[in-house]
Coordinates of C-alpha atoms in Angstrom, one line a residue:
M409 CA -52.3 2.4 -18.8
R410 CA -54.8 4.9 -19.9
D411 CA -57.4 6.2 -16.4
P412 CA -61.6 5.0 -18.3
R413 CA -62.5 7.3 -15.3
F414 CA -61.0 10.3 -17.3
E415 CA -61.2 9.4 -20.8
R416 CA -63.6 8.0 -23.2
M417 CA -63.3 4.2 -22.7
R418 CA -62.3 1.3 -25.4
L419 CA -64.2 -2.2 -25.6
L420 CA -63.3 -5.0 -27.0
I421 CA -65.8 -7.5 -27.1
A422 CA -65.4 -10.6 -28.7
D423 CA -68.6 -12.7 -28.9
D424 CA -71.0 -14.4 -31.3
N425 CA -74.5 -13.2 -30.3
P426 CA -75.5 -9.5 -31.4
D427 CA -78.7 -9.5 -28.2
D428 CA -75.6 -10.7 -25.7
R429 CA -72.8 -7.7 -27.1
H430 CA -76.2 -5.2 -27.3
L431 CA -76.8 -5.8 -23.1
A432 CA -73.0 -5.7 -21.9
V433 CA -72.6 -3.0 -23.8
R434 CA -75.3 -1.4 -22.2
E435 CA -74.8 -1.9 -18.9
L436 CA -71.3 -0.2 -19.1
R437 CA -72.9 2.5 -20.3
K438 CA -75.3 3.1 -17.9
H439 CA -71.9 3.4 -15.6
F440 CA -68.9 4.1 -17.6
G441 CA -71.3 6.6 -20.2
D442 CA -69.9 6.7 -24.1
L443 CA -68.4 3.9 -25.0
E444 CA -65.7 3.9 -28.1
V445 CA -66.7 -0.2 -29.1
V446 CA -64.5 -2.5 -31.9
E447 CA -67.0 -5.6 -32.1
I448 CA -64.4 -9.3 -33.3
L449 CA -66.7 -11.4 -35.2
S450 CA -63.5 -13.4 -36.6
E451 CA -60.4 -14.4 -36.3
N452 CA -58.7 -11.6 -38.6
D453 CA -61.1 -9.4 -37.0
L454 CA -58.4 -9.9 -33.8
K455 CA -55.9 -9.4 -35.7
K456 CA -56.6 -6.0 -36.5
A457 CA -57.4 -5.3 -33.5
L458 CA -54.6 -6.5 -31.7
E459 CA -52.1 -4.5 -35.1
N460 CA -53.5 -1.2 -33.4
F461 CA -54.3 -2.5 -29.9
N462 CA -55.5 0.3 -27.1
F463 CA -58.3 -0.8 -25.3
D464 CA -59.4 -0.4 -21.7
I465 CA -61.0 -3.8 -20.9
V466 CA -62.1 -6.8 -22.8
L467 CA -65.2 -8.8 -23.3
T468 CA -64.8 -12.2 -25.1
D469 CA -67.3 -14.9 -24.9
Y470 CA -66.2 -18.6 -23.7
R471 CA -67.4 -20.4 -27.5
L472 CA -66.5 -18.9 -30.6
R473 CA -67.1 -20.3 -34.2
W474 CA -64.2 -19.0 -35.1
G475 CA -61.9 -20.1 -32.0
T476 CA -63.0 -19.5 -27.7
G477 CA -62.2 -17.1 -25.6
F478 CA -58.3 -18.2 -24.0
D479 CA -57.4 -17.9 -28.6
V480 CA -58.4 -14.1 -27.1
L481 CA -57.1 -14.3 -23.9
N482 CA -53.6 -15.5 -25.2
A483 CA -53.6 -12.7 -28.1
V484 CA -54.2 -10.0 -25.7
R485 CA -52.0 -11.2 -23.4
K486 CA -48.8 -11.6 -25.6
V487 CA -49.0 -7.3 -27.4
S488 CA -51.1 -5.7 -23.3
P489 CA -50.7 -8.1 -20.4
Y490 CA -52.1 -4.7 -18.7
T491 CA -55.2 -5.0 -20.5
P492 CA -57.9 -6.5 -17.9
V493 CA -59.6 -9.5 -20.7
I494 CA -63.1 -10.1 -18.5
M495 CA -64.8 -13.4 -20.0
L496 CA -68.6 -14.0 -20.6
T497 CA -70.6 -17.6 -20.5
L498 CA -73.9 -18.9 -20.0
T499 CA -73.0 -21.8 -17.5
G500 CA -72.6 -21.0 -14.1
N501 CA -70.1 -24.5 -13.2
E502 CA -67.4 -24.0 -10.3
A503 CA -65.3 -26.1 -13.2
T504 CA -65.4 -22.8 -16.0
A505 CA -64.4 -20.6 -13.6
V506 CA -61.6 -22.3 -12.5
E507 CA -60.4 -22.6 -15.8
A508 CA -61.1 -19.5 -16.2
M509 CA -59.2 -18.0 -13.8
K510 CA -56.8 -20.8 -13.9
A511 CA -55.7 -19.6 -17.4
G512 CA -55.3 -16.1 -16.5
F513 CA -58.7 -13.9 -16.8
D514 CA -59.3 -11.4 -14.8
D515 CA -62.6 -12.4 -13.7
Y516 CA -66.2 -14.0 -15.5
V517 CA -69.2 -12.4 -15.6
L518 CA -72.8 -14.7 -16.2
K519 CA -75.1 -13.2 -19.6
S520 CA -77.9 -14.1 -17.8
P521 CA -80.0 -10.4 -16.7
K522 CA -79.4 -11.1 -13.3
H523 CA -75.8 -11.5 -13.5
I524 CA -74.5 -8.8 -16.4
V525 CA -76.1 -5.6 -14.2
K526 CA -72.6 -6.6 -12.2
L527 CA -70.6 -6.1 -15.3
P528 CA -69.8 -2.7 -14.9
V529 CA -68.4 -3.4 -10.9
A530 CA -65.9 -5.9 -12.1
V531 CA -65.0 -3.9 -15.1
E532 CA -64.0 -1.2 -12.6
A533 CA -62.2 -3.4 -9.8
V534 CA -60.6 -5.9 -12.3
I535 CA -59.4 -3.0 -14.4
E536 CA -58.1 -1.0 -10.4
K537 CA -56.8 -4.7 -10.1
K538 CA -54.9 -4.5 -13.3
R539 CA -54.0 -1.0 -12.6
K540 CA -52.1 -1.8 -9.5
E541 CA -50.6 -4.9 -10.9
M542 CA -48.8 -2.7 -13.5
E543 CA -47.6 -0.5 -10.9
A544 CA -46.1 -3.2 -8.3
D545 CA -44.4 -4.6 -11.5
E546 CA -42.9 -1.4 -12.2
Y547 CA -41.9 -0.7 -8.7
L548 CA -40.0 -4.7 -8.8
R549 CA -38.8 -3.9 -12.2
R550 CA -37.5 -0.4 -10.6
L551 CA -35.9 -2.5 -7.2
R552 CA -34.5 -5.2 -9.5
E553 CA -32.6 -2.7 -11.7
S554 CA -31.9 0.0 -8.7
E555 CA -30.6 -3.8 -7.4
R556 CA -28.6 -4.6 -10.3
K557 CA -26.9 -1.0 -10.8
Y558 CA -26.0 -1.2 -6.7
R559 CA -24.5 -4.6 -7.7
E560 CA -22.5 -3.4 -10.4
L561 CA -21.7 -0.3 -8.4
W562 CA -21.1 -2.8 -5.3
D563 CA -18.7 -5.3 -7.1
N564 CA -17.0 -2.7 -9.4
A565 CA -16.3 -0.2 -6.6
N566 CA -12.7 -0.4 -5.9
D567 CA -12.6 -0.1 -1.8
N568 CA -13.2 -3.2 -0.6
F569 CA -17.4 -3.5 1.1
F570 CA -18.2 -5.9 3.3
I571 CA -21.3 -7.2 5.7
I572 CA -20.4 -9.1 8.6
T573 CA -23.1 -10.0 11.3
P574 CA -22.9 -8.6 14.9
D575 CA -21.1 -11.8 16.1
G576 CA -18.9 -11.4 12.9
L577 CA -19.9 -13.9 10.0
F578 CA -19.4 -12.6 6.6
L579 CA -23.0 -12.0 4.9
D580 CA -22.1 -10.4 1.5
A581 CA -18.8 -8.7 -0.2
N582 CA -17.8 -7.6 -2.5
L583 CA -15.4 -8.3 -5.9
A584 CA -12.9 -6.6 -4.9
A585 CA -13.1 -7.7 -0.5
L586 CA -13.1 -10.8 -2.2
N587 CA -9.3 -10.7 -4.1
T588 CA -8.2 -8.3 -1.9
I589 CA -8.2 -11.6 0.8
G590 CA -8.2 -14.2 -1.6
L591 CA -11.8 -15.5 -1.0
S592 CA -14.6 -16.7 -3.4
R593 CA -18.0 -16.1 -2.9
E594 CA -18.3 -20.0 -2.2
D595 CA -16.4 -18.7 1.7
L596 CA -19.6 -15.9 2.0
G597 CA -21.3 -17.5 4.9
K598 CA -17.9 -19.9 7.1
I599 CA -15.8 -17.4 6.7
R600 CA -15.7 -15.5 10.2
I601 CA -13.8 -12.8 11.4
E602 CA -10.5 -14.7 13.7
D603 CA -10.2 -16.4 9.8
I604 CA -9.2 -12.8 8.9
V605 CA -7.9 -10.3 11.5
D606 CA -4.6 -10.3 12.3
E607 CA -4.3 -12.3 15.9
E608 CA -3.0 -8.6 17.4
F609 CA -6.2 -6.6 16.7
L610 CA -8.6 -9.2 16.9
K611 CA -9.3 -7.6 20.4
P612 CA -9.4 -4.2 19.3
V613 CA -11.9 -5.2 16.0
K614 CA -14.4 -7.0 19.1
E615 CA -14.9 -4.3 20.6
R616 CA -15.5 -1.4 18.1
I617 CA -18.1 -4.6 16.6
R618 CA -20.2 -4.0 20.0
K619 CA -19.8 -0.7 20.8
I620 CA -21.4 -0.3 17.6
V621 CA -24.4 -2.8 17.9
E622 CA -24.2 -1.4 21.9
T623 CA -24.5 2.6 20.1
K624 CA -26.2 1.6 16.7
D625 CA -23.9 4.3 15.8
P626 CA -20.7 4.4 13.1
L627 CA -17.1 5.0 14.3
E628 CA -13.5 6.7 13.6
P629 CA -12.3 4.6 11.0
I630 CA -9.2 3.0 12.3
E631 CA -6.0 1.0 10.2
I632 CA -5.4 -3.0 11.2
R633 CA -3.9 -5.9 9.9
V634 CA -5.3 -8.4 7.8
K635 CA -4.3 -11.9 6.8
R636 CA -5.4 -13.8 3.3
K637 CA -5.9 -16.7 2.6
D638 CA -2.7 -17.4 1.4
G639 CA -1.1 -16.0 5.1
K640 CA 0.7 -13.2 2.8
K641 CA -0.8 -10.4 5.7
L642 CA -2.2 -6.6 4.3
W643 CA -2.7 -3.3 6.1
I644 CA -6.4 -1.8 5.9
E645 CA -8.1 1.4 6.7
L646 CA -11.5 0.1 8.1
R647 CA -14.5 2.3 8.3
S648 CA -18.1 0.5 10.1
R649 CA -21.9 1.5 9.9
P650 CA -25.1 -0.4 11.7
I651 CA -26.9 -2.1 9.7
V652 CA -30.5 -1.4 12.1
K653 CA -33.6 -3.1 11.3
N654 CA -36.8 -2.2 13.6
G655 CA -34.5 -0.8 15.8
W656 CA -31.9 -3.6 15.9
V657 CA -28.4 -4.0 14.8
V658 CA -29.0 -7.3 11.8
A659 CA -25.7 -6.1 10.4
I660 CA -22.3 -4.5 10.3
H661 CA -21.4 -2.7 6.7
G662 CA -17.5 -2.3 6.6
I663 CA -16.0 -0.5 4.1
A664 CA -11.7 -1.4 3.7
R665 CA -9.1 -0.2 2.1
D666 CA -5.9 -1.5 1.5
V667 CA -2.9 0.5 3.0
T668 CA -0.4 -1.6 2.7
K669 CA 2.2 0.3 0.7
R670 CA 1.3 3.7 2.6
K671 CA 2.5 1.6 5.8
E672 CA 5.1 -0.3 4.1
Y673 CA 6.2 3.7 2.9
E674 CA 5.2 5.1 6.2
E675 CA 7.5 2.3 8.0
E676 CA 10.4 2.6 5.8
I677 CA 10.5 6.1 6.5
G678 CA 10.8 6.1 9.9
R679 CA 13.6 2.7 9.9
L680 CA 15.5 5.4 7.5
N681 CA 14.9 8.6 10.2
R682 CA 16.1 6.0 13.3
L683 CA 19.3 5.4 11.0
L684 CA 19.6 9.2 10.4
K685 CA 19.7 9.6 13.7
I686 CA 22.5 6.4 14.4
V687 CA 24.3 7.9 11.0
H688 CA 24.4 11.6 12.8
E689 CA 25.8 10.1 16.1
I690 CA 28.6 8.8 14.3
N691 CA 29.6 12.2 12.9
D692 CA 30.0 13.0 15.9
S693 CA 32.0 10.3 16.3
L694 CA 34.3 11.1 13.8
V695 CA 35.0 15.0 15.0
R696 CA 35.6 14.2 18.3
E697 CA 37.4 10.4 18.4
K698 CA 41.4 10.8 17.7
D699 CA 41.8 7.5 17.6
E700 CA 41.4 4.4 15.4
D701 CA 40.7 2.3 17.3
S702 CA 38.1 4.1 19.7
L703 CA 36.2 5.4 16.5
V704 CA 36.1 2.0 14.6
K705 CA 34.8 0.4 17.9
A706 CA 32.4 3.9 18.4
I707 CA 31.0 3.0 14.9
G708 CA 30.4 -0.8 14.8
D709 CA 28.4 0.1 17.7
N710 CA 26.2 2.0 16.7
L711 CA 25.4 0.5 13.6
S712 CA 24.3 -2.5 15.3
K713 CA 21.4 -1.2 17.0
F714 CA 20.2 -0.6 14.0
Y715 CA 21.1 -4.1 12.7
T716 CA 22.0 -7.6 13.5
S717 CA 25.7 -7.6 13.1
V718 CA 28.2 -5.3 12.0
F719 CA 31.7 -5.7 11.0
V720 CA 34.5 -2.8 10.7
G721 CA 37.4 -3.5 8.4
I722 CA 40.5 -1.3 7.6
A723 CA 43.2 -1.9 5.7
M724 CA 46.5 -2.3 7.0
D725 CA 49.4 -3.5 4.5
G726 CA 47.0 -5.2 1.9
E727 CA 45.1 -7.1 4.9
L728 CA 42.0 -6.5 7.1
K729 CA 41.8 -5.3 10.5
F730 CA 38.2 -6.6 10.9
Y731 CA 35.6 -4.4 14.7
P732 CA 34.8 -6.8 15.7
P733 CA 37.3 -9.7 15.3
L734 CA 36.6 -11.6 11.9
D735 CA 39.9 -13.7 10.6
E736 CA 38.6 -14.2 7.3
S737 CA 35.8 -12.4 5.1
A738 CA 36.2 -13.7 1.1
C739 CA 33.1 -11.1 0.4
G740 CA 35.4 -8.1 2.4
E741 CA 38.1 -9.1 0.1
E742 CA 36.4 -9.1 -3.1
A743 CA 35.2 -5.2 -2.1
L744 CA 38.4 -4.5 -1.2
T745 CA 39.9 -5.8 -4.6
N746 CA 37.0 -4.3 -6.8
G747 CA 36.0 -1.2 -4.8
E748 CA 32.1 -2.2 -5.3
V749 CA 29.2 -2.4 -3.5
M750 CA 27.9 -6.4 -3.3
R751 CA 24.2 -6.9 -2.7
L752 CA 24.0 -10.7 -1.0
S753 CA 20.3 -12.3 -0.2
P754 CA 20.2 -14.8 2.4
N755 CA 22.0 -17.9 1.9
K756 CA 23.9 -16.8 -1.5
H757 CA 26.8 -15.2 0.3
I758 CA 30.4 -16.1 -1.2
D759 CA 31.6 -18.6 -0.5
G760 CA 34.3 -18.1 1.8
C761 CA 33.1 -16.1 4.8
R762 CA 33.7 -17.4 8.2
H763 CA 30.3 -15.7 9.1
L764 CA 28.4 -17.7 7.3
P765 CA 27.0 -20.4 10.2
L766 CA 25.8 -17.3 12.0
H767 CA 24.6 -14.5 9.0
G768 CA 24.5 -16.2 5.6
H769 CA 20.2 -16.6 5.9
L770 CA 20.3 -13.0 6.6
F771 CA 20.8 -9.7 3.5
A772 CA 24.4 -9.1 3.4
L773 CA 25.7 -5.6 2.7
V774 CA 29.6 -4.9 1.8
V775 CA 30.7 -1.7 1.2
P776 CA 34.5 -0.4 0.9
M777 CA 35.3 2.6 2.3
M778 CA 36.7 4.9 0.1
Y779 CA 39.3 7.6 -0.4
N780 CA 41.3 8.8 -3.7
D781 CA 40.0 6.3 -5.6
K782 CA 41.9 3.7 -3.1
V783 CA 39.7 0.8 -0.8
K784 CA 41.1 1.7 3.1
G785 CA 38.3 -0.6 4.3
V786 CA 35.1 -2.1 4.3
L787 CA 31.6 -2.8 6.1
I788 CA 30.1 -5.6 6.4
I789 CA 26.7 -5.4 7.5
H790 CA 23.4 -7.9 7.8
S791 CA 20.0 -7.0 8.2
E792 CA 17.0 -9.6 8.4
M793 CA 15.5 -7.0 5.7
P794 CA 16.5 -6.1 2.2
F795 CA 18.6 -2.6 1.7
T796 CA 16.6 -0.2 0.5
D797 CA 17.9 1.8 -2.0
D798 CA 18.0 4.7 0.0
E799 CA 19.6 3.0 3.3
V800 CA 22.2 1.8 0.6
E801 CA 23.1 5.2 -0.1
I802 CA 23.3 7.0 2.9
L803 CA 25.2 3.9 4.3
T804 CA 28.0 4.1 1.3
T805 CA 28.1 7.6 2.0
L806 CA 28.7 7.1 5.2
S807 CA 31.8 4.9 4.7
Y808 CA 33.4 8.3 2.3
D809 CA 33.1 10.0 6.1
I810 CA 34.5 6.6 7.2
T811 CA 37.3 6.9 5.4
F812 CA 38.1 10.7 5.9
A813 CA 38.1 10.1 9.3
I814 CA 40.1 7.4 9.2
N815 CA 42.4 8.8 7.3
A816 CA 42.6 12.2 8.7
I817 CA 43.6 10.4 12.5
Q818 CA 46.1 8.7 10.0
L819 CA 47.4 11.3 8.8
E820 CA 47.6 13.1 12.4
E821 CA 49.8 10.3 13.2
E822 CA 52.5 10.8 10.8
K823 CA 52.4 13.9 11.4
F824 CA 53.2 13.4 15.4
L825 CA 56.2 10.4 14.1
A826 CA 57.1 13.5 12.6
Y827 CA 57.8 15.9 14.8
T828 CA 59.1 13.5 16.6
Q829 CA 61.7 12.0 14.0
I830 CA 62.2 16.2 13.8
E831 CA 62.7 16.9 18.1
R832 CA 65.3 13.7 17.2
N833 CA 67.1 15.1 14.4
I834 CA 67.3 18.9 16.2
E835 CA 69.1 17.0 19.0
Q836 CA 71.5 14.8 17.8
F837 CA 72.8 18.0 15.1
A838 CA 72.5 19.8 18.8
I839 CA 74.6 17.4 20.0
L840 CA 76.9 16.4 16.9
V841 CA 78.0 20.3 17.1
D842 CA 79.0 20.6 20.0
Q843 CA 81.5 17.5 19.5
I844 CA 82.0 18.9 16.7
R845 CA 83.3 22.8 17.7
N846 CA 85.5 21.0 20.4
P847 CA 87.7 19.1 18.1
L848 CA 88.2 22.3 16.1
A849 CA 88.8 25.4 18.7
A850 CA 91.6 22.3 20.1
A851 CA 92.7 21.8 16.7
S852 CA 93.5 25.7 16.2
L853 CA 95.2 26.0 19.2
I854 CA 98.0 23.0 18.6
A855 CA 98.7 24.8 15.1
E856 CA 99.3 27.9 16.7
V857 CA 101.5 27.2 19.1
E858 CA 103.2 24.0 17.4
I859 CA 103.9 24.3 13.9
E860 CA 106.7 26.5 13.0
D861 CA 106.7 26.2 9.3
E862 CA 104.2 30.2 8.4
K863 CA 103.1 28.2 5.2
T864 CA 101.6 24.9 6.5
K865 CA 100.4 27.0 9.2
E866 CA 98.7 29.2 7.7
K867 CA 97.1 26.8 5.3
I868 CA 96.1 24.3 8.3
L869 CA 94.2 28.1 9.7
F870 CA 92.8 28.6 6.1
Q871 CA 90.8 25.3 6.1
L872 CA 90.1 25.5 10.1
K873 CA 88.5 28.7 9.6
R874 CA 86.0 27.1 6.6
I875 CA 85.3 24.5 8.7
E876 CA 84.3 26.9 11.4
E877 CA 82.2 28.9 9.0
V878 CA 80.6 26.0 8.4
I879 CA 80.0 25.4 12.3
K880 CA 78.7 28.9 12.6
K881 CA 76.1 27.5 9.2
L882 CA 74.8 24.5 11.5
D883 CA 73.7 27.0 14.1
R884 CA 72.0 29.2 11.9
G885 CA 70.8 25.7 11.0
W886 CA 70.1 24.1 14.5
L887 CA 68.2 27.2 15.4
E888 CA 65.6 26.8 12.5
S889 CA 64.9 23.7 12.9
E890 CA 64.4 24.8 16.9
N891 CA 61.1 27.4 15.0
V892 CA 59.8 24.4 12.7
R893 CA 59.5 21.6 16.1
D894 CA 58.2 25.4 18.1
F895 CA 55.7 25.6 15.2
L896 CA 54.9 21.9 15.1
R897 CA 54.9 21.0 18.3
K898 CA 52.2 24.1 19.2
S899 CA 50.1 22.8 15.8
W900 CA 49.7 18.8 17.2
E901 CA 49.0 20.4 20.8
K902 CA 46.4 22.6 19.4
V903 CA 44.7 19.7 17.2
K904 CA 45.3 17.1 20.5

């Protein structure tokens, strides 16, 4: 909009009376100086003026031969809504004035010499009025545009934005927040923090609101658990700042970020670390324990610190002996047969397992204990949570270590049995040699004394001498067996 205070004023005037036009222009020139005037004497004149409309003020008579002042007003408003239009009229009754102002004229001035002198003041006033209207409308337009952009940012933000009252009533929330909690816009103004915040965190959240209202300062972020409308629970990281008006906190602006996956990952890492600590304790037992029953008990007791229940089964003569005792286990038998890890969901365990009445509602993991491609036993573990891939890998590796340790214990037991048998054989061997040597000496004496036939005696003594040589060889073998026994005894004592 041009400012006629600093530029030559352009005037559009529609009046059939040339004297009235002259009078109005003269008064305006007295106040504004030189004017650029376009006179409208017909409808065509008006159309031409509207084609390249660039006027600062429009004056029009109430009645025209080719129309009315209202026609002029409406035509101008269509092309230039902020150009002021003043009605000039001979009649000064109140009804005309009210009609003119209701129609949208910015002012009206009587044509009488007494009143026309007020025209410059009226023109200056309506120009200023229209300028302020235009500025106000531009401000509103920019404000609405800013609000629109803010609403777009608000609704399209990835984070969850919301506004609550100091007493916890939700006033507004963006689309992300509504979707996260499972609400609709119709819920706003009805939902309170008690409906969303998990009971465990409700007290600290209320204390946080109280502190914000009291200090009028934003607070450090906290992590809390909330509940969706469908009952599902989520973890969020919450930031809060006050909205202050006239020195009072009238609302609280919150920014929440869904950190459920991160929290679940952290919890899983913590859970695996606790499991690894238990596995480390079991590995110590694998190295330390030399008794199979004690080792199996230590394994079961340690894993039971982490899981709901644990059964350790050792294969003996094709059957499984469990700790704690378990008469029958179809899933264990299947693992013993196929040698594969089995994951069983709640209420979908294998029929025939005796533990179903107690543990069938839990997740189950059946891990065969393999050694040299042979199943030496089985771990049956029940948990309230599903088994993760990392968890299964840890337990599978543990099963290999357990099998190796149990196999080593069994080998040591077999070595001890072999040593015992060798020692028994050596003792029996020594007794047998003594039992042979004494009769042999008696036979030699009898042959020397009582047999007179020299040839027969010679033959008998020759055979007895051969037996003597065999006994000497047996003596040497006995000494070698003694050395083996000493070696085995030292090895056994070292292992013990």
